[in-house]
CSV table of C-alpha atoms and ligand atoms in Angstrom, one decimal:
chain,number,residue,atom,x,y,z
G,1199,UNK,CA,78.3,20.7,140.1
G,1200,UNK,CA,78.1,16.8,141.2
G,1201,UNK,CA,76.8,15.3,144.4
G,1202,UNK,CA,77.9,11.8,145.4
G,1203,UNK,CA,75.3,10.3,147.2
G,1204,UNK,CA,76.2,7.2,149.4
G,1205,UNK,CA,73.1,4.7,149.6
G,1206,UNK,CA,74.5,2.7,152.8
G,1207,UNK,CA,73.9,5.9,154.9
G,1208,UNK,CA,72.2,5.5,158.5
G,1209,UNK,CA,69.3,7.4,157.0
G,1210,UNK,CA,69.0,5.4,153.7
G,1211,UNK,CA,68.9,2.7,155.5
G,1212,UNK,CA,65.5,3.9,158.0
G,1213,UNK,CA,64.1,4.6,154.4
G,1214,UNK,CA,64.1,1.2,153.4
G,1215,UNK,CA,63.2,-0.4,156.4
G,1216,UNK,CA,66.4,-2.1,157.8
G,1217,UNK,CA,66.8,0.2,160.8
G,1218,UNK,CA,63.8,1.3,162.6
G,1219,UNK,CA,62.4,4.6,163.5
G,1220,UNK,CA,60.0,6.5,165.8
G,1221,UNK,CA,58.5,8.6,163.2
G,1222,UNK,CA,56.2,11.8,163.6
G,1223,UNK,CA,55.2,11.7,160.0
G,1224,UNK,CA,55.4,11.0,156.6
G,1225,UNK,CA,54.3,12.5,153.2
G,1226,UNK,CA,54.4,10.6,149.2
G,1227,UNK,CA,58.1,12.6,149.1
G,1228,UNK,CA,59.4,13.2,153.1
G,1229,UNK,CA,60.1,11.3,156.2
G,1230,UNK,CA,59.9,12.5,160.2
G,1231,UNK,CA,61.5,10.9,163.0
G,1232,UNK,CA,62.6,11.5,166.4
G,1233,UNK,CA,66.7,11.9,166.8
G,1234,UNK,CA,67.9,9.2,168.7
G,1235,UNK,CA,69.9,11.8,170.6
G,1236,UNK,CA,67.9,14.3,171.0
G,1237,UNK,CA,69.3,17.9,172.2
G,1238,UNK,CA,65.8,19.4,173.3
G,1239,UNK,CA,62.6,18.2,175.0
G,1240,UNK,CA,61.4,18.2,171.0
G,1241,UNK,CA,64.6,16.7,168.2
G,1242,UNK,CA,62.8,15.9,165.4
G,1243,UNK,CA,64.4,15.0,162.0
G,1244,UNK,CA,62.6,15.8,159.0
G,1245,UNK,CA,64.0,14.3,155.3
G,1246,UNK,CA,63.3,13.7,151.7
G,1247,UNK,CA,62.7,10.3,150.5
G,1248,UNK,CA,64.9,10.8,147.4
G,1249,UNK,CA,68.9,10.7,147.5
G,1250,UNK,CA,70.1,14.0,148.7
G,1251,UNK,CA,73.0,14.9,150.4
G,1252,UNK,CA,72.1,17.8,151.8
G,1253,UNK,CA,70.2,21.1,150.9
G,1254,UNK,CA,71.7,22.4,148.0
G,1255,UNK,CA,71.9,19.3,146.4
G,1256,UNK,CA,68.4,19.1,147.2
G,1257,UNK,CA,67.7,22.6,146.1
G,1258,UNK,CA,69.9,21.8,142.6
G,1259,UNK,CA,68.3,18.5,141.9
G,1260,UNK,CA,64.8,17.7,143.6
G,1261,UNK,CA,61.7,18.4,142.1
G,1262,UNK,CA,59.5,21.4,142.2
G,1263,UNK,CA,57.1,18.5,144.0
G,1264,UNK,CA,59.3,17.2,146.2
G,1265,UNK,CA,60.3,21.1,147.4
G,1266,UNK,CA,57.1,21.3,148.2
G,1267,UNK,CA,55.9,18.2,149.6
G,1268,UNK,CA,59.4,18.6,152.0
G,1269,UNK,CA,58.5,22.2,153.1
G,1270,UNK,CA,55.4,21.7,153.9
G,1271,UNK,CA,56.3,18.6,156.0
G,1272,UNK,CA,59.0,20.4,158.3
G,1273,UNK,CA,56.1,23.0,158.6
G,1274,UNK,CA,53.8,20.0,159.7
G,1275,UNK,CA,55.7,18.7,162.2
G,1276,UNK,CA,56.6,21.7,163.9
G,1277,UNK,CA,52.6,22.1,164.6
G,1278,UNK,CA,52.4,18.5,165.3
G,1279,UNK,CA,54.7,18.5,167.9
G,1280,UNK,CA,52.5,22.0,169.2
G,1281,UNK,CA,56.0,24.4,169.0
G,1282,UNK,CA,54.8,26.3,165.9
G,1283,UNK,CA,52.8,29.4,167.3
G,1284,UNK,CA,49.7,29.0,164.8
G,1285,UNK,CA,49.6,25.9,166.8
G,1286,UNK,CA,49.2,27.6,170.1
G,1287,UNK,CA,53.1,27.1,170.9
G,1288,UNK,CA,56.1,29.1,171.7
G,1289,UNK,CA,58.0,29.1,168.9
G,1290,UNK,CA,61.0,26.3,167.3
G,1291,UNK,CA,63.8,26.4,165.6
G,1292,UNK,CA,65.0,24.8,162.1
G,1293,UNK,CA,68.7,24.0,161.3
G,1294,UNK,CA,70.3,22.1,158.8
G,1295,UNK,CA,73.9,21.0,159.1
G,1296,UNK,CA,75.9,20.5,155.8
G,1297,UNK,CA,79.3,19.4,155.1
G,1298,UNK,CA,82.3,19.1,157.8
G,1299,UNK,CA,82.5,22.9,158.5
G,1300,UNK,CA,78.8,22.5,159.7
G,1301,UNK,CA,79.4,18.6,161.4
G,1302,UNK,CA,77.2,16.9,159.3
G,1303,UNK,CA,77.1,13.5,160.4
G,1304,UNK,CA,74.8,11.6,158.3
G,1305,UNK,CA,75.1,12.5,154.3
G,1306,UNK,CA,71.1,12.4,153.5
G,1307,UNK,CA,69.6,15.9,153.9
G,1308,UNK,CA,67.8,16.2,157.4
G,1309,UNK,CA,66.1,19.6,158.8
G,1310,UNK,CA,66.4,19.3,162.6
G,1311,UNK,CA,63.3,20.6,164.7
G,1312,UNK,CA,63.9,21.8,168.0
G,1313,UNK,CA,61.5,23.0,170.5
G,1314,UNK,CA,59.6,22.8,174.1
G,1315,UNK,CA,62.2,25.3,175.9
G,1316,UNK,CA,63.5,28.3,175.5
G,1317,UNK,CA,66.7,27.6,172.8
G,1318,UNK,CA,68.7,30.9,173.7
G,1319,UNK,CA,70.3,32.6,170.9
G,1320,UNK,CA,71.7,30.6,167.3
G,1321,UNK,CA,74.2,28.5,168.4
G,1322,UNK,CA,77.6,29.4,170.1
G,1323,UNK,CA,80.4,28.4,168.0
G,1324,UNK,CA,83.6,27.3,169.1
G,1325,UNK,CA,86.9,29.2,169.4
D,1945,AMP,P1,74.0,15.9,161.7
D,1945,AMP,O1,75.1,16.1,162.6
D,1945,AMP,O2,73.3,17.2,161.4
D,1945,AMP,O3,74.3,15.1,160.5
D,1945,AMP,O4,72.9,15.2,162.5
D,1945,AMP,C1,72.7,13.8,162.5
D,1945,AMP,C2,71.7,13.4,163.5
D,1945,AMP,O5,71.2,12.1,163.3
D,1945,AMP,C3,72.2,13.5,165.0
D,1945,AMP,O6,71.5,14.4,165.7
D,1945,AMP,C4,72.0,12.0,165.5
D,1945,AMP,O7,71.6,12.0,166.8
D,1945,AMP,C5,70.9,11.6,164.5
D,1945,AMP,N1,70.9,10.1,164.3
D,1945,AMP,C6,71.9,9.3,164.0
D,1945,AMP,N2,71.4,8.0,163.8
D,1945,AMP,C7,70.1,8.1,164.1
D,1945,AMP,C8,69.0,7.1,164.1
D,1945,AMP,N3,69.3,5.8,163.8
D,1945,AMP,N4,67.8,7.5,164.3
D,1945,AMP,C9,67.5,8.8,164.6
D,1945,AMP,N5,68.5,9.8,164.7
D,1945,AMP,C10,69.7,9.4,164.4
């Protein structure tokens, strides 16, 4: 099993500075920003500071801290951005895209967070 992870990625490059973001949050190990297209009132992209492709990589290879640290920082944003329901809100929803069969576009893990309408049902896949 082998990842190659490609440092001059989009989101590689917010990590280091040299592209700016509009963040949400941030933990020692995780990263939150607003997409920059965003497909719901609330598109918020949550990802690991450390050099994952995407979540099985991050699954194989990340610490047992950094699971951590990045679960509970998807979980903090969604109550940040008042979607999650123990913050009083309606609900979200969490996706990961990995790989071209999924249209990932950027090869460094990211957890999409959608919310602040109704989302319908999954997605709708094309014929
Ligand atoms: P994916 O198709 O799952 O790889 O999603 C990549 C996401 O990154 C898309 O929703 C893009 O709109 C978003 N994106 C690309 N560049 C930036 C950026 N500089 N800042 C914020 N979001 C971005």
């Amino acid at each position: 099993m082998s990842y190659a992870y490609d440092p001059q990625n989009i989101f590689a490059k917010i990590l280091r500075g040299e592209i700016p973001c509009s963040k949400v949050h941030e933990t020692p190990h995780s990263l939150a920003f607003h997409d920059i297209n965003p497909q719901a009132p609330t598109h918020v992209l949550v990802i690991p500071k450390g050099p994952y492709v995407n979540f099985d990589h991050f699954a194989a290879e990340a610490s047992e801290v950094e699971i951590a640290d990045f679960t509970r920082a998807v979980a903090e944003v969604a109550r940040r951005v008042g979607h999650a329901e123990s913050a009083g809100g309606a609900g979200y929803r969490i996706l990961s895209n990995a790989g071209p069969d999924a249209h990932q576009e950027v090869p460094h893990l990211h957890i999409h967070v959608f919310g602040g309408k109704f989302l319908g049902r999954m997605i709708k896949v094309p014929e």
